[in-house]
Each structure stands twice: as C-alpha cells, then as structure tokens.
Amino acid sequence: MLIEINNISKRFGATLALHAVSATFESGQVYSLVGENGAGKSTLGKIIAGVYQPSEGALLFDGAEVNFQSPAEALDRGVTIIAQELSLIPAKSVIENVFLGIESSVGPFVNSAQDKVRFKSLVEETHIFLDPNSVVSALRTGDQQKVEILRALARNAQVIVMDEPTARLSASETQNLKSLILKLKSQGKTIIFISHFLTDVLDISDHIVIMRDGNIIRISNPGVETHDSLVEAMTGAKIGSTFPPKRGSATDKKVILQVNNLSRSGVFSDISFNVSEGEIVVLAGLVGSGRTEVARAIFGADPHTTGEVKINGKVVHLKSPADAIAAGIAMIPESRKDQGIIPTRPLRDNISLPHLNLLSIFGFIKRTSENSLVQRFISSCGVRASGLMIAMTNLSGGNQQKALFARSLAGGPILFIADEPTRGVDVGSKRAIYQLISEQADNNLAILIISSELDEVVGLADRVLVMRQGRIVKELSGTEVNENSVVAAAFIEMGSK
Amino acid sequence: MTATDTTVEAKKFDIKGLANRYAIIWATLVVFVLLSVTTDNFLSVENLRNILDQQAFVLIIAAFATIVIISGGFDVSLGATYILAPIVGMKVENSTGNLLWMLLAGAAVGLACGLINGFIIAYAKINSFIATLATSFIIFGVAYLVSNGTIQTLSNMNLRKFVTTRVFGITSATIYGVLFIIVAAVLVERMKFGRYVFAVGGNLEAARLAGVRVAKVQIICFTLGGFAAGLAGTLNCIRTTSAQASDDFSVIFAVIAAIVVGGTSIAGGSGAIWRSFVGVFFIAILVNGFNLNGIDPIYQRIIQGVVILLAVGADAFSRSNKD
C-alpha cells in the first residue's frame, strides 16, 4: 500500500500544528518521524491513523483520496496507531485484549477455543511470544506493547504508527521491539516510528522525516545522517557538546546524604552510599532494578524496612514527602504526568505548592512574595510560558519538566533528587536541563539522578552507582564512567553474550 | 495562511473560550432577562428577595460542598447530616432554651459526621461516594434513634427571629448564606488551604509528592462540608420550628445540582465558589419562573433534570474537544 500526504495542514484553534506538509510512505519500509516537542510529528502520525482530520490537504491511499473520520475507519483500511498511552484493558487477559471486538463467536457467545487457534497462528506468524492467559496489568510495559502490536496484526494492519514506543521501555525491551519492527518490515508492513531517541531512529529506519515547527525540513536516510546532523536539523541551530563539563573530585566536600544499609523487603536491600555537596551521583541500572524505589524511600514517599538515612550527619525519620521537603530534600518524580504536575492548575500554583508555608501569613497567601519567587525560578530554570497563570496542561513536556525543576529548587533544598529528569522532553529542553543540573552542582547542591539513558548517565555523572535486582552492584567514578562499564555492570549475568 | 488570518483565528478562539468559561453566567442572564420580560411579577424587589431567602440554606451547604468536590471528593451524606443535626439541636434547645447552645450542638453534630467521613475516606481509602452513601444510612438511623421517631419542636418561638429578621428588607438567613459563600471563596481563592484542595483534587499523588498532607486536607474538606450541613439543617428547623427524622433531605440534590450546573467539575481539581452561587441562583429563578407561570411541579422536575444533563453534557463536550 502506498500512502501519500499531499499539502496537509492542521490547525488547533489558533495554533498551526502542521504547515502544508507532503510525503510518501511505501510498504515494507520503516519511516521515522523526528523533531522537538511541538514539531508536529505526533499530529502527522495521528492524521495518517484517522485520530485527527486534516484542516487542509489530502491523504491518499494507493492514489485514491481517503477521508478518515475515526481511527476505526483507518483500521478498516489497514492503518493503526499504537499511542504513547497504551489503550489496553488492564484487567483482561492477553488473548481477550488481542481479539477485543473481533472475537470468534457462536451465536451470542464467545468461541474461546477458536480464538486460541487464531492466537496460536498469530504467534507463529509474528514470533511474538506471550502467554495468552496472562492478565495485561501484570505484564511489563514492553510486553503490553507487544499485546498492542498483536492486536493491530489480528486486525490485519498493514501500516502501524508507533508514537514514542520506546519511551517507557528498558534497554533490553527496546532491543526486542527493534527486532520486532524489522521482522514486521520484512513481512511487508509499513512502520511509522515517532521517537525522541535518535540512536533507535538511526538503527532501524529506512527513511527519516525531520520536522520542525510544523514543517518537514527534509526526508533522508540513516546513511547520510548522524546524531548531530539530526539534532541540528530538528533545532535549527548548530550544537556544541550536549553535556556541560564536569566538576573535579569531591573528596574534600561535605557529605550531605548518607544512606546506611537501607532495605525494603522484596524491593531492595543493603543500599549504602552517600552524596556530597556539589556532586552529581547517578543511579543507573535496568528499569525494575530498584532505583526509583530507593529514591522514593529516601524521600519518604515509600516505606523502608531497615536501615537509616542521614542528612547532614543526622539521622532523619521521614514518614512523608512533606517531612522530606521540610528536611531540605526535593524530588522530581519519575512520571511527570502521573506524579508531577497538577494539570488543571496554573503554572504559578504548581511551582509554589510545596512552599506555601513560607509564602503565607495566618494561612493567607502573600501573593506578591509568591509571584516574585515563582517569577525568579521560572527565569532561572528557563521555563517558557505566556504567563504565570497559564494552565500547566497547556505547556509542552519540556516546559512542564523545567517547571518541576523550578518547583523543586524554589525551596532552596540541600539535596536534589531527579528521577528520569529528561524523559519525554525534546532535544533543546534536554540540553537546558543538563545545564541546569550542572549549575546546581556548581552551586554546591548535592544531586542524585536516576536515569535509564546511557549517554545521560555517562555525560552527567561524577559518580555512578549501578543497581541490579535491588542491590548496588558497582560504583564507578572518574574515568571509569563510560557506557561499556555501566552496561557491563547492569547486565553482569549476560556478560557471556 | 497569512498573518491576519492567524489573528482572526485567535480572536474567534478567545470568544469561544470566554463563552465556555462563563457559560453559567450567560445562561443565568438569558433566563433572567427572559423572565423579566415575559413574567409580570418576576422582576420585583420582593420576589428577588424571596428567591434569595428560600435558597439561603442551600447556599450554606453548597459553599462548603463545593470545596469537597474540588478536592476530588463527593459527600452524599450531607442530606442525612442536614436531618440529624437539628434533631440534636432541638433537644438541646428544649433543655436549655438557649439559641447559642442549639446552634453549637447542631454544628458539632455536623462536624462530627464530616470528621468521621473524612477519616474513612482518607485512611480506609474507600471511594467517597460509596463511603458517604453508607454513612448516610448510619446517620439517618441515628436520627431515628435520637428522636425516637417523634417530631421535635422549638420551645421558644422567638428564636425564629434569628433567621427571619430583615435588614434593609433582606432576611438574616440570606445574609448567613452569602457569608458562607464569601468565607468559602476566601478559603479557596486566597488561602494556602485552597491551593491544597485544588492540588489534591487535580492530582492526588502529585500533591502528596509535592509535600501536601493529603489525608489532612481531605479530612478538613469533609469536616467543613458536614459542619455546613449541620448548621444549615439547624437554621432551617429554627425557621420551620420543628425537626424529625423523616424530614425532606432532598436539599443535597439541590446542592449537587447547583454545583454541577455552576460548572465545578465532579472530576475534582477545578471549579470555584462563585460558580455554585450562580448555579444556586440559576436553578432558583428557573423554578420561580415556573411557579409564576403556573407550570405543573411535575414538569418542573423533569425540566430541572434536563437542565442538569445539559450542563454536565456541555462540560463533558467542551473537555473532550480540548485535546
């Protein structure tokens, strides 16, 4: 099937998200759409999949114009989208999700025996192995994505649009997805792969569609592009080094955070480490190795069973995030959307929320003090917004993340924890966030980062602690910090491969 | 597309946003003007004063129930509290003859009911609709127990003055209602507590991780709601001079209808007290218009139901169009 988009524009209210773009997509090829947040790549993907309708221009399938009013209509023509947020029914089994709405039936009853046969042949065809009876909510994100792909294939999809499919996957899950994409391609499917992860894009694409501000800048291929050339085209600016320079050794610095034998049964055990002022320590390891849980325990968000946490040499008993904030700890949580922002509220309220005790008198908010504090940290963290009262949900992912930095730093913490600080933000914001983290270290803040992105781990860390199965298995510092050493420590049991 | 096109788009968009945002005000104005033109006795000072007087106790409850809803909670037991509190209040009045003790007793009963609801919801983490449905039964049961199923009457009829005294023609009850609205609006718009309420309703986990003591905020919200219902019930029974367990508790439906019609989202995290004030007024003039035009009360109910569905439907529609 040949898909052509012809001078397609898309407006949302006053915003022009796509500006008369044209491109062609052939079967059996992998197309990547890359660009910063707001470049229009998701919008384009959603138009092809019938989620949005173009404001102007035409969408052609094999030369004939189509006019999808819904994703269901697009699916009838063999196009499906796997969205950033998965759309499975968590309490149902894999097989029920795969055949949802297209179950085999005998009269009004579901013919589950027939569905099992269909599932088996689907597995044989795709080599996607999943237990059909597992409940979806019990699966890892990567496996849930496989269910979505199976569901698409069960509906005979020829074109699969994947919106940021690797954003929530661990390194090994990403590898599996990449080989699956290549397999689908060899079966003649068209894959439209929307991603921020340029390494993945360069690995699997036949064609790369580079977008900026609603325009297609160019369509090229991995043979002629590099990481830097892509970033340059996406941002429209020549880039220097992504990561700011590191600081010297921190041996003479004061220890701020000291964790001794911290354990939580079944989750992590015997965690001991410290973070000094002006030092960036990164917790690395696979998703599920216990990094987030350690950070949350330090922050009082989750309980721990044994062990102790010392701040400035004194043992603290933090029973809630409120206690932790009062003790001088700030944390940016793993999921911006679920745990970070209050979407309905203004930017101002989102930033001042943890600091209202200092900003109010007899319970009344001192609004001038509040505004000036918020204003100060908005500019120091580089949040770009049309005003303090803009609803948080209307900001881009990068700006929301910077706003969470502003929220954390406005309290003047002595220890700053950031869990996946650049997840789902565009390249430009990423560099700004790295700069910001480095500046805070220069200002003597003690910093603990959790990251699943190797270049980030290596580029930021003064020291790396690698976790595996709930334990710290390796500490790396100085020149020992490189991608190979981190990966080796995270995957020791796979060392023979 | 040229630059001028963009600005035109922007303007159109703004008008649409304004229309959505203040929909309840436009609707109220339209109904108000329509009734003023079509109905003879509608636009008179006396009629408008009466409307406000009739809605005084709905306003008291709606003021604080809106806070509960913004916090992401829902309290159906306010109807039961509204019945129980005055029964206890009347008993206290009968034995002491003292207005202040009566009011304190009614308010204290409401406070206690709210506090219990709050603890159940914050710590047992039971869905607030279900939890308060269950406590409604309990509170009604207690009301029958305390009253022994009999009617309680005011021993000192002079106390009625507390709610019927007119200042510049406006009843004291109206003034209490408006005072509650103002207090609630200040709490929500100007105080730290209000920010916490919005944060908890907007994203509970994010609020907790931002250092908000979520359980405390929820408990205070439900306690405030119970307090308002207890006091409103007591004031209402001072006006009617009697209280019994089988009294009409449908005030809770009027309160929820007004909040929802006003545009506060049942999903939590957004809304405003002024919205509930306008919502109460909107439904009140609608009903008043029906009465003045001699429309059968049965049809009134049906039309009211349709209006609520329209309001909630419009809200859901504008939300789904946003993404």
Short mmCIF file of C-alpha atoms in Angstrom, two decimals, chain A residues 11 13 296 299 301 320-323 325 337-341 344-345 348-349 352 354 356-357 360 362-365 367 370, chain B residues 1 6 9-10 13 186 189-193 195-196 198-199 202-203 205-213 268-270 323:
data_model
loop_
_atom_site.label_atom_id
_atom_site.label_comp_id
_atom_site.label_asym_id
_atom_site.label_seq_id
_atom_site.Cartn_x
_atom_site.Cartn_y
_atom_site.Cartn_z
CA ARG A 11 -4.87 23.77 12.95
CA GLY A 13 -7.58 26.74 17.44
CA ARG A 296 11.26 7.23 46.92
CA PHE A 299 12.16 10.95 50.02
CA ALA A 301 7.23 8.55 49.64
CA SER A 320 6.07 11.51 54.14
CA PRO A 321 7.29 13.71 51.30
CA ALA A 322 6.19 16.66 53.42
CA ASP A 323 8.74 15.61 56.08
CA ILE A 325 10.81 18.64 51.95
CA LYS A 337 2.08 13.38 34.22
CA ASP A 338 1.01 10.97 36.96
CA GLN A 339 3.17 12.15 39.84
CA GLY A 340 4.48 15.59 38.96
CA ILE A 341 2.10 18.18 37.62
CA THR A 344 -5.74 21.75 35.87
CA ARG A 345 -3.88 24.39 37.87
CA ARG A 348 2.25 29.59 39.40
CA ASP A 349 0.29 27.29 41.73
CA SER A 352 4.67 27.42 44.73
CA PRO A 354 5.44 22.89 48.32
CA LEU A 356 3.17 27.82 50.67
CA ASN A 357 4.09 27.67 54.37
CA SER A 360 1.68 32.74 53.68
CA PHE A 362 -2.17 33.21 59.04
CA GLY A 363 -2.98 30.87 56.15
CA PHE A 364 -3.35 33.70 53.65
CA ILE A 365 -1.04 33.61 50.65
CA ARG A 367 0.68 36.98 46.56
CA GLU A 370 4.60 34.24 45.73
CA MET B 1 -2.18 31.32 5.54
CA THR B 6 -4.00 33.88 12.40
CA GLU B 9 -8.44 32.66 14.41
CA ALA B 10 -7.06 33.74 17.74
CA PHE B 13 -10.89 31.08 19.78
CA VAL B 186 -11.77 33.36 50.53
CA GLU B 189 -9.10 31.60 46.37
CA ARG B 190 -6.89 33.36 48.88
CA MET B 191 -5.64 30.81 51.36
CA LYS B 192 -2.99 28.11 51.42
CA PHE B 193 -5.68 25.56 52.23
CA ARG B 195 -4.36 25.60 46.95
CA TYR B 196 -4.00 22.26 48.70
CA PHE B 198 -7.15 22.10 44.22
CA ALA B 199 -3.89 20.15 44.21
CA GLY B 202 -6.22 17.78 40.47
CA ASN B 203 -3.65 15.05 41.04
CA GLU B 205 -0.25 11.60 44.02
CA ALA B 206 1.46 14.69 42.64
CA ALA B 207 0.11 16.71 45.55
CA ARG B 208 1.45 14.17 48.04
CA LEU B 209 4.89 14.17 46.40
CA ALA B 210 4.86 17.98 46.45
CA GLY B 211 4.59 17.83 50.23
CA VAL B 212 0.84 18.30 50.65
CA ARG B 213 -0.51 16.34 53.61
CA GLY B 268 -12.06 17.42 41.01
CA GLY B 269 -9.23 19.91 40.67
CA SER B 270 -11.19 22.72 39.11
CA ASP B 323 -7.39 17.57 23.23
#
